[in-house]
Amino acid sequence: MDTAKTTSGSSIDADVARVIVDAQRITARIEQLAGQIAECYEGREVTLLAILTGSLIFLADLVRRLPIRARLDVALVRSYPGSATRSQGPTLRLPPEPELKGCDVLIVDDILDSGGTLRLLCDTVSRMKPASVRTCVLLRKDRTDVVDRAEPDFVGFDVADEFVVGYGLDYNGLYRNLPDICVLNDQVLQRAAGGTSA
Ligand code: IMP
Ligand code: MG
């Protein structure tokens, strides 16, 4: 692989076919998103509910750009067992804390694909009687085949319908530590592997 294709400079670069969104663009976009979110919740206190594990890095960068009062909560959803590159249906492995009643909740995820994960979390949170529920994703996949997808309130980037890794997103548990959003080599994707990822 041509190492100039990625800005990360790490040895996992060899598994990367190309960079979709580089770290610099991510940083700049998060600054803008934080501004939009702060404006939306002006005078309110927001509870950021991070969907683990993929949103960890996004959440960490986003929350530090928010100039408003913010709380953090987490929920764990799994939908990509092992080396799957299409969702096998989301399951809630760790629900959010039940004290979201009356809160302004902003659900934060790494990527919107079929929309099943956000729908599951929105339904779960709504049952807790929050003051409001909104959603924010770093990436939104172009899925023209999905009907009635719940669209997020805040979106970082629109990307093509292909499997991506980096900046928190994994393939079979790996590549979350790539600083850029990347597409992997075909050989890596074809390699059979076990384990789970989310
Ligand atoms: P959805 O439920 O089909 O919308 O899928 C969203 C979830 O699947 C996200 O929380 C991610 O964990 C995971 N996901 C979807 N697409 C990708 C991808 O391209 N790379 C890595 N994870 C993905
Ligand atoms: Mg996920």
PDB file of C-alpha atoms and ligand atoms in Angstrom:
ATOM      1  CA  MET A   1       0.000   0.000   0.000  1.00  0.00           C
ATOM      2  CA  ASP A   2       1.099   3.570  -0.648  1.00  0.00           C
ATOM      3  CA  THR A   3       1.573   4.941   2.876  1.00  0.00           C
ATOM      4  CA  ALA A   4       0.892   8.453   1.579  1.00  0.00           C
ATOM      5  CA  LYS A   5      -2.764   7.378   1.365  1.00  0.00           C
ATOM      6  CA  THR A   6      -3.169   7.662   5.115  1.00  0.00           C
ATOM      7  CA  THR A   7      -2.039  10.237   7.639  1.00  0.00           C
ATOM      8  CA  SER A   8      -1.824   7.799  10.534  1.00  0.00           C
ATOM      9  CA  GLY A   9       1.775   6.544  10.032  1.00  0.00           C
ATOM     10  CA  SER A  10       1.147   3.337  12.035  1.00  0.00           C
ATOM     11  CA  SER A  11       1.842  -0.256  11.012  1.00  0.00           C
ATOM     12  CA  ILE A  12      -1.842  -1.026  10.486  1.00  0.00           C
ATOM     13  CA  ASP A  13      -1.609   1.305   7.489  1.00  0.00           C
ATOM     14  CA  ALA A  14      -0.717  -1.764   5.448  1.00  0.00           C
ATOM     15  CA  ASP A  15      -4.291  -3.030   5.867  1.00  0.00           C
ATOM     16  CA  VAL A  16      -5.819   0.240   4.657  1.00  0.00           C
ATOM     17  CA  ALA A  17      -6.892   0.589   1.027  1.00  0.00           C
ATOM     18  CA  ARG A  18      -7.842   4.273   1.211  1.00  0.00           C
ATOM     19  CA  VAL A  19      -8.758   7.138   3.520  1.00  0.00           C
ATOM     20  CA  ILE A  20     -12.363   8.359   3.315  1.00  0.00           C
ATOM     21  CA  VAL A  21     -12.206  11.198   5.854  1.00  0.00           C
ATOM     22  CA  ASP A  22      -8.881  12.277   7.330  1.00  0.00           C
ATOM     23  CA  ALA A  23      -8.260  13.304  10.940  1.00  0.00           C
ATOM     24  CA  GLN A  24      -7.993  16.996  10.092  1.00  0.00           C
ATOM     25  CA  ARG A  25     -11.419  17.067   8.452  1.00  0.00           C
ATOM     26  CA  ILE A  26     -12.903  15.153  11.379  1.00  0.00           C
ATOM     27  CA  THR A  27     -11.544  17.700  13.856  1.00  0.00           C
ATOM     28  CA  ALA A  28     -12.867  20.641  11.837  1.00  0.00           C
ATOM     29  CA  ARG A  29     -16.307  19.083  11.421  1.00  0.00           C
ATOM     30  CA  ILE A  30     -16.607  18.220  15.120  1.00  0.00           C
ATOM     31  CA  GLU A  31     -15.955  21.869  15.955  1.00  0.00           C
ATOM     32  CA  GLN A  32     -18.915  22.822  13.718  1.00  0.00           C
ATOM     33  CA  LEU A  33     -21.142  20.067  15.122  1.00  0.00           C
ATOM     34  CA  ALA A  34     -20.389  21.167  18.679  1.00  0.00           C
ATOM     35  CA  GLY A  35     -21.463  24.694  17.743  1.00  0.00           C
ATOM     36  CA  GLN A  36     -24.759  23.439  16.303  1.00  0.00           C
ATOM     37  CA  ILE A  37     -25.413  21.258  19.344  1.00  0.00           C
ATOM     38  CA  ALA A  38     -24.592  24.063  21.784  1.00  0.00           C
ATOM     39  CA  GLU A  39     -26.997  26.357  19.946  1.00  0.00           C
ATOM     40  CA  CYS A  40     -29.746  23.735  20.030  1.00  0.00           C
ATOM     41  CA  TYR A  41     -29.406  23.163  23.786  1.00  0.00           C
ATOM     42  CA  GLU A  42     -28.685  26.764  24.790  1.00  0.00           C
ATOM     43  CA  GLY A  43     -29.719  27.326  28.401  1.00  0.00           C
ATOM     44  CA  ARG A  44     -30.364  23.584  28.903  1.00  0.00           C
ATOM     45  CA  GLU A  45     -28.293  20.741  30.312  1.00  0.00           C
ATOM     46  CA  VAL A  46     -27.668  17.936  27.810  1.00  0.00           C
ATOM     47  CA  THR A  47     -27.080  14.254  28.569  1.00  0.00           C
ATOM     48  CA  LEU A  48     -24.863  12.664  25.929  1.00  0.00           C
ATOM     49  CA  LEU A  49     -25.647   8.964  25.645  1.00  0.00           C
ATOM     50  CA  ALA A  50     -22.774   7.245  23.849  1.00  0.00           C
ATOM     51  CA  ILE A  51     -23.426   3.976  22.053  1.00  0.00           C
ATOM     52  CA  LEU A  52     -20.458   1.760  22.797  1.00  0.00           C
ATOM     53  CA  THR A  53     -18.075   0.847  21.532  1.00  0.00           C
ATOM     54  CA  GLY A  54     -17.787   2.646  18.229  1.00  0.00           C
ATOM     55  CA  SER A  55     -18.713   6.162  19.402  1.00  0.00           C
ATOM     56  CA  LEU A  56     -16.067   6.362  22.165  1.00  0.00           C
ATOM     57  CA  ILE A  57     -13.498   8.436  20.314  1.00  0.00           C
ATOM     58  CA  PHE A  58     -16.078  10.659  18.631  1.00  0.00           C
ATOM     59  CA  LEU A  59     -17.786  11.291  21.959  1.00  0.00           C
ATOM     60  CA  ALA A  60     -14.499  12.135  23.683  1.00  0.00           C
ATOM     61  CA  ASP A  61     -13.645  14.745  21.060  1.00  0.00           C
ATOM     62  CA  LEU A  62     -17.187  16.111  20.757  1.00  0.00           C
ATOM     63  CA  VAL A  63     -17.875  16.602  24.451  1.00  0.00           C
ATOM     64  CA  ARG A  64     -14.642  18.540  24.919  1.00  0.00           C
ATOM     65  CA  ARG A  65     -15.762  21.036  22.272  1.00  0.00           C
ATOM     66  CA  LEU A  66     -19.169  21.626  23.901  1.00  0.00           C
ATOM     67  CA  PRO A  67     -19.342  24.882  25.856  1.00  0.00           C
ATOM     68  CA  ILE A  68     -22.571  23.853  27.657  1.00  0.00           C
ATOM     69  CA  ARG A  69     -23.419  21.835  30.766  1.00  0.00           C
ATOM     70  CA  ALA A  70     -23.214  18.184  29.743  1.00  0.00           C
ATOM     71  CA  ARG A  71     -23.541  14.788  31.411  1.00  0.00           C
ATOM     72  CA  LEU A  72     -22.292  11.476  29.991  1.00  0.00           C
ATOM     73  CA  ASP A  73     -24.003   8.117  29.915  1.00  0.00           C
ATOM     74  CA  VAL A  74     -23.335   4.942  27.907  1.00  0.00           C
ATOM     75  CA  ALA A  75     -25.212   2.007  26.403  1.00  0.00           C
ATOM     76  CA  LEU A  76     -23.679  -1.027  24.731  1.00  0.00           C
ATOM     77  CA  VAL A  77     -25.217  -2.357  21.529  1.00  0.00           C
ATOM     78  CA  ARG A  78     -23.863  -5.224  19.445  1.00  0.00           C
ATOM     79  CA  SER A  79     -24.888  -5.924  15.878  1.00  0.00           C
ATOM     80  CA  TYR A  80     -21.757  -7.058  14.020  1.00  0.00           C
ATOM     81  CA  PRO A  81     -20.749 -10.503  15.302  1.00  0.00           C
ATOM     82  CA  GLY A  82     -17.163 -11.419  14.366  1.00  0.00           C
ATOM     83  CA  SER A  83     -16.128 -10.467  10.852  1.00  0.00           C
ATOM     84  CA  ALA A  84     -19.615  -9.492   9.628  1.00  0.00           C
ATOM     85  CA  THR A  85     -19.726  -6.304   7.546  1.00  0.00           C
ATOM     86  CA  ARG A  86     -23.531  -5.976   7.570  1.00  0.00           C
ATOM     87  CA  SER A  87     -25.607  -5.590  10.727  1.00  0.00           C
ATOM     88  CA  GLN A  88     -27.066  -8.842  12.048  1.00  0.00           C
ATOM     89  CA  GLY A  89     -29.649  -6.887  14.039  1.00  0.00           C
ATOM     90  CA  PRO A  90     -28.860  -4.783  17.126  1.00  0.00           C
ATOM     91  CA  THR A  91     -29.088  -6.178  20.649  1.00  0.00           C
ATOM     92  CA  LEU A  92     -28.891  -4.011  23.754  1.00  0.00           C
ATOM     93  CA  ARG A  93     -26.149  -5.549  25.911  1.00  0.00           C
ATOM     94  CA  LEU A  94     -25.898  -2.768  28.482  1.00  0.00           C
ATOM     95  CA  PRO A  95     -28.885  -0.394  28.843  1.00  0.00           C
ATOM     96  CA  PRO A  96     -28.498   3.282  29.778  1.00  0.00           C
ATOM     97  CA  GLU A  97     -28.838   4.266  33.413  1.00  0.00           C
ATOM     98  CA  PRO A  98     -32.570   4.563  34.232  1.00  0.00           C
ATOM     99  CA  GLU A  99     -32.368   8.145  35.504  1.00  0.00           C
ATOM    100  CA  LEU A 100     -33.004   9.790  32.132  1.00  0.00           C
ATOM    101  CA  LYS A 101     -36.481  10.925  33.145  1.00  0.00           C
ATOM    102  CA  GLY A 102     -36.856  14.633  32.375  1.00  0.00           C
ATOM    103  CA  CYS A 103     -33.419  14.840  30.717  1.00  0.00           C
ATOM    104  CA  ASP A 104     -32.556  16.286  27.319  1.00  0.00           C
ATOM    105  CA  VAL A 105     -30.860  13.225  25.824  1.00  0.00           C
ATOM    106  CA  LEU A 106     -28.546  13.321  22.821  1.00  0.00           C
ATOM    107  CA  ILE A 107     -27.764   9.808  21.604  1.00  0.00           C
ATOM    108  CA  VAL A 108     -24.304   9.711  19.989  1.00  0.00           C
ATOM    109  CA  ASP A 109     -23.154   6.981  17.609  1.00  0.00           C
ATOM    110  CA  ASP A 110     -20.286   6.522  15.196  1.00  0.00           C
ATOM    111  CA  ILE A 111     -22.273   5.635  12.083  1.00  0.00           C
ATOM    112  CA  LEU A 112     -25.840   5.313  10.835  1.00  0.00           C
ATOM    113  CA  ASP A 113     -26.318   2.322   8.550  1.00  0.00           C
ATOM    114  CA  SER A 114     -29.723   0.578   8.521  1.00  0.00           C
ATOM    115  CA  GLY A 115     -30.867   2.779  11.417  1.00  0.00           C
ATOM    116  CA  GLY A 116     -31.680  -0.218  13.639  1.00  0.00           C
ATOM    117  CA  THR A 117     -29.254   0.792  16.403  1.00  0.00           C
ATOM    118  CA  LEU A 118     -30.547   4.357  16.740  1.00  0.00           C
ATOM    119  CA  ARG A 119     -34.140   3.151  16.592  1.00  0.00           C
ATOM    120  CA  LEU A 120     -33.491   0.653  19.393  1.00  0.00           C
ATOM    121  CA  LEU A 121     -31.868   3.306  21.589  1.00  0.00           C
ATOM    122  CA  CYS A 122     -34.486   5.967  20.826  1.00  0.00           C
ATOM    123  CA  ASP A 123     -37.253   3.527  21.774  1.00  0.00           C
ATOM    124  CA  THR A 124     -35.419   2.491  24.956  1.00  0.00           C
ATOM    125  CA  VAL A 125     -34.768   6.090  26.036  1.00  0.00           C
ATOM    126  CA  SER A 126     -38.276   7.273  25.127  1.00  0.00           C
ATOM    127  CA  ARG A 127     -39.739   4.743  27.566  1.00  0.00           C
ATOM    128  CA  MET A 128     -37.769   6.514  30.335  1.00  0.00           C
ATOM    129  CA  LYS A 129     -39.817   9.706  29.824  1.00  0.00           C
ATOM    130  CA  PRO A 130     -36.987  12.120  28.943  1.00  0.00           C
ATOM    131  CA  ALA A 131     -37.680  15.807  28.220  1.00  0.00           C
ATOM    132  CA  SER A 132     -36.325  15.297  24.679  1.00  0.00           C
ATOM    133  CA  VAL A 133     -34.421  12.744  22.581  1.00  0.00           C
ATOM    134  CA  ARG A 134     -32.155  13.723  19.684  1.00  0.00           C
ATOM    135  CA  THR A 135     -29.492  11.813  17.787  1.00  0.00           C
ATOM    136  CA  CYS A 136     -26.021  12.604  16.477  1.00  0.00           C
ATOM    137  CA  VAL A 137     -23.764  10.480  14.275  1.00  0.00           C
ATOM    138  CA  LEU A 138     -20.323  11.153  12.886  1.00  0.00           C
ATOM    139  CA  LEU A 139     -21.082   9.265   9.651  1.00  0.00           C
ATOM    140  CA  ARG A 140     -24.270   8.575   7.726  1.00  0.00           C
ATOM    141  CA  LYS A 141     -24.125   5.762   5.166  1.00  0.00           C
ATOM    142  CA  ASP A 142     -25.886   6.237   1.879  1.00  0.00           C
ATOM    143  CA  ARG A 143     -28.438   3.374   2.060  1.00  0.00           C
ATOM    144  CA  THR A 144     -30.993   4.022  -0.662  1.00  0.00           C
ATOM    145  CA  ASP A 145     -32.340   0.488  -0.141  1.00  0.00           C
ATOM    146  CA  VAL A 146     -33.511   1.188   3.441  1.00  0.00           C
ATOM    147  CA  VAL A 147     -36.998   2.625   3.815  1.00  0.00           C
ATOM    148  CA  ASP A 148     -38.219   4.600   6.836  1.00  0.00           C
ATOM    149  CA  ARG A 149     -34.734   5.007   8.277  1.00  0.00           C
ATOM    150  CA  ALA A 150     -34.803   7.299  11.297  1.00  0.00           C
ATOM    151  CA  GLU A 151     -32.569  10.223  10.284  1.00  0.00           C
ATOM    152  CA  PRO A 152     -30.266  11.819  12.887  1.00  0.00           C
ATOM    153  CA  ASP A 153     -30.596  15.409  14.065  1.00  0.00           C
ATOM    154  CA  PHE A 154     -26.847  16.023  13.720  1.00  0.00           C
ATOM    155  CA  VAL A 155     -24.597  14.422  11.072  1.00  0.00           C
ATOM    156  CA  GLY A 156     -20.845  14.806  10.599  1.00  0.00           C
ATOM    157  CA  PHE A 157     -20.309  13.361   7.116  1.00  0.00           C
ATOM    158  CA  ASP A 158     -22.320  11.518   4.483  1.00  0.00           C
ATOM    159  CA  VAL A 159     -20.391   8.506   3.169  1.00  0.00           C
ATOM    160  CA  ALA A 160     -20.932   5.855   0.509  1.00  0.00           C
ATOM    161  CA  ASP A 161     -22.398   2.461   1.354  1.00  0.00           C
ATOM    162  CA  GLU A 162     -19.148   0.644   2.115  1.00  0.00           C
ATOM    163  CA  PHE A 163     -17.608  -0.813   5.246  1.00  0.00           C
ATOM    164  CA  VAL A 164     -15.346   1.687   7.023  1.00  0.00           C
ATOM    165  CA  VAL A 165     -13.016   1.577  10.027  1.00  0.00           C
ATOM    166  CA  GLY A 166     -10.964   3.963  12.160  1.00  0.00           C
ATOM    167  CA  TYR A 167     -11.661   6.775  14.633  1.00  0.00           C
ATOM    168  CA  GLY A 168     -13.528   4.302  16.843  1.00  0.00           C
ATOM    169  CA  LEU A 169     -15.071   2.105  14.129  1.00  0.00           C
ATOM    170  CA  ASP A 170     -13.834  -1.472  14.011  1.00  0.00           C
ATOM    171  CA  TYR A 171     -13.625  -4.547  11.896  1.00  0.00           C
ATOM    172  CA  ASN A 172     -13.739  -7.639  14.090  1.00  0.00           C
ATOM    173  CA  GLY A 173     -12.633  -5.520  17.072  1.00  0.00           C
ATOM    174  CA  LEU A 174      -9.601  -3.985  15.318  1.00  0.00           C
ATOM    175  CA  TYR A 175      -8.680  -0.676  13.631  1.00  0.00           C
ATOM    176  CA  ARG A 176     -10.526   1.578  16.093  1.00  0.00           C
ATOM    177  CA  ASN A 177      -7.201   3.336  16.736  1.00  0.00           C
ATOM    178  CA  LEU A 178      -6.711   4.529  13.160  1.00  0.00           C
ATOM    179  CA  PRO A 179      -7.007   8.339  13.332  1.00  0.00           C
ATOM    180  CA  ASP A 180      -8.700   8.558   9.917  1.00  0.00           C
ATOM    181  CA  ILE A 181     -11.915   6.951   8.595  1.00  0.00           C
ATOM    182  CA  CYS A 182     -10.662   4.316   6.141  1.00  0.00           C
ATOM    183  CA  VAL A 183     -11.641   1.436   3.884  1.00  0.00           C
ATOM    184  CA  LEU A 184      -9.723  -1.810   4.374  1.00  0.00           C
ATOM    185  CA  ASN A 185      -8.005  -3.938   1.748  1.00  0.00           C
ATOM    186  CA  ASP A 186     -10.111  -6.741   0.282  1.00  0.00           C
ATOM    187  CA  GLN A 187      -7.625  -9.325   1.628  1.00  0.00           C
ATOM    188  CA  VAL A 188      -8.227  -8.125   5.200  1.00  0.00           C
ATOM    189  CA  LEU A 189     -12.004  -8.233   4.794  1.00  0.00           C
ATOM    190  CA  GLN A 190     -11.854 -11.730   3.337  1.00  0.00           C
ATOM    191  CA  ARG A 191      -9.693 -13.106   6.148  1.00  0.00           C
ATOM    192  CA  ALA A 192     -11.894 -15.343   8.322  1.00  0.00           C
ATOM    193  CA  ALA A 193     -11.945 -14.219  11.951  1.00  0.00           C
ATOM    194  CA  GLY A 194     -13.892 -14.846  15.181  1.00  0.00           C
ATOM    195  CA  GLY A 195     -14.862 -12.504  18.053  1.00  0.00           C
ATOM    196  CA  THR A 196     -17.476  -9.757  18.246  1.00  0.00           C
ATOM    197  CA  SER A 197     -17.608  -6.073  17.556  1.00  0.00           C
ATOM    198  CA  ALA A 198     -20.013  -3.137  17.953  1.00  0.00           C
TER     199      ALA A 198
HETATM  200  P1  IMP B   1     -27.274   0.176  11.999  1.00  0.00           P
HETATM  201  O1  IMP B   1     -27.898  -0.335  13.249  1.00  0.00           O
HETATM  202  O2  IMP B   1     -27.463  -0.751  10.832  1.00  0.00           O
HETATM  203  O3  IMP B   1     -27.622   1.597  11.679  1.00  0.00           O
HETATM  204  O4  IMP B   1     -25.712   0.129  12.225  1.00  0.00           O
HETATM  205  C1  IMP B   1     -25.073   1.032  13.053  1.00  0.00           C
HETATM  206  C2  IMP B   1     -24.059   0.335  13.942  1.00  0.00           C
HETATM  207  O5  IMP B   1     -23.373  -0.661  13.191  1.00  0.00           O
HETATM  208  C3  IMP B   1     -23.029   1.320  14.418  1.00  0.00           C
HETATM  209  O6  IMP B   1     -23.250   1.551  15.790  1.00  0.00           O
HETATM  210  C4  IMP B   1     -21.708   0.625  14.194  1.00  0.00           C
HETATM  211  O7  IMP B   1     -21.292   0.018  15.405  1.00  0.00           O
HETATM  212  C5  IMP B   1     -21.981  -0.483  13.215  1.00  0.00           C
HETATM  213  N1  IMP B   1     -21.549  -0.178  11.830  1.00  0.00           N
HETATM  214  C6  IMP B   1     -22.336   0.111  10.769  1.00  0.00           C
HETATM  215  N2  IMP B   1     -21.608   0.308   9.663  1.00  0.00           N
HETATM  216  C7  IMP B   1     -20.321   0.143  10.032  1.00  0.00           C
HETATM  217  C8  IMP B   1     -19.085   0.235   9.308  1.00  0.00           C
HETATM  218  O8  IMP B   1     -18.993   0.539   8.119  1.00  0.00           O
HETATM  219  N3  IMP B   1     -17.954  -0.024  10.047  1.00  0.00           N
HETATM  220  C9  IMP B   1     -17.970  -0.331  11.363  1.00  0.00           C
HETATM  221  N4  IMP B   1     -19.118  -0.415  12.072  1.00  0.00           N
HETATM  222  C10 IMP B   1     -20.283  -0.177  11.409  1.00  0.00           C
HETATM  223 MG    MG B   2     -22.143   0.465  17.217  1.00  0.00          MG
END
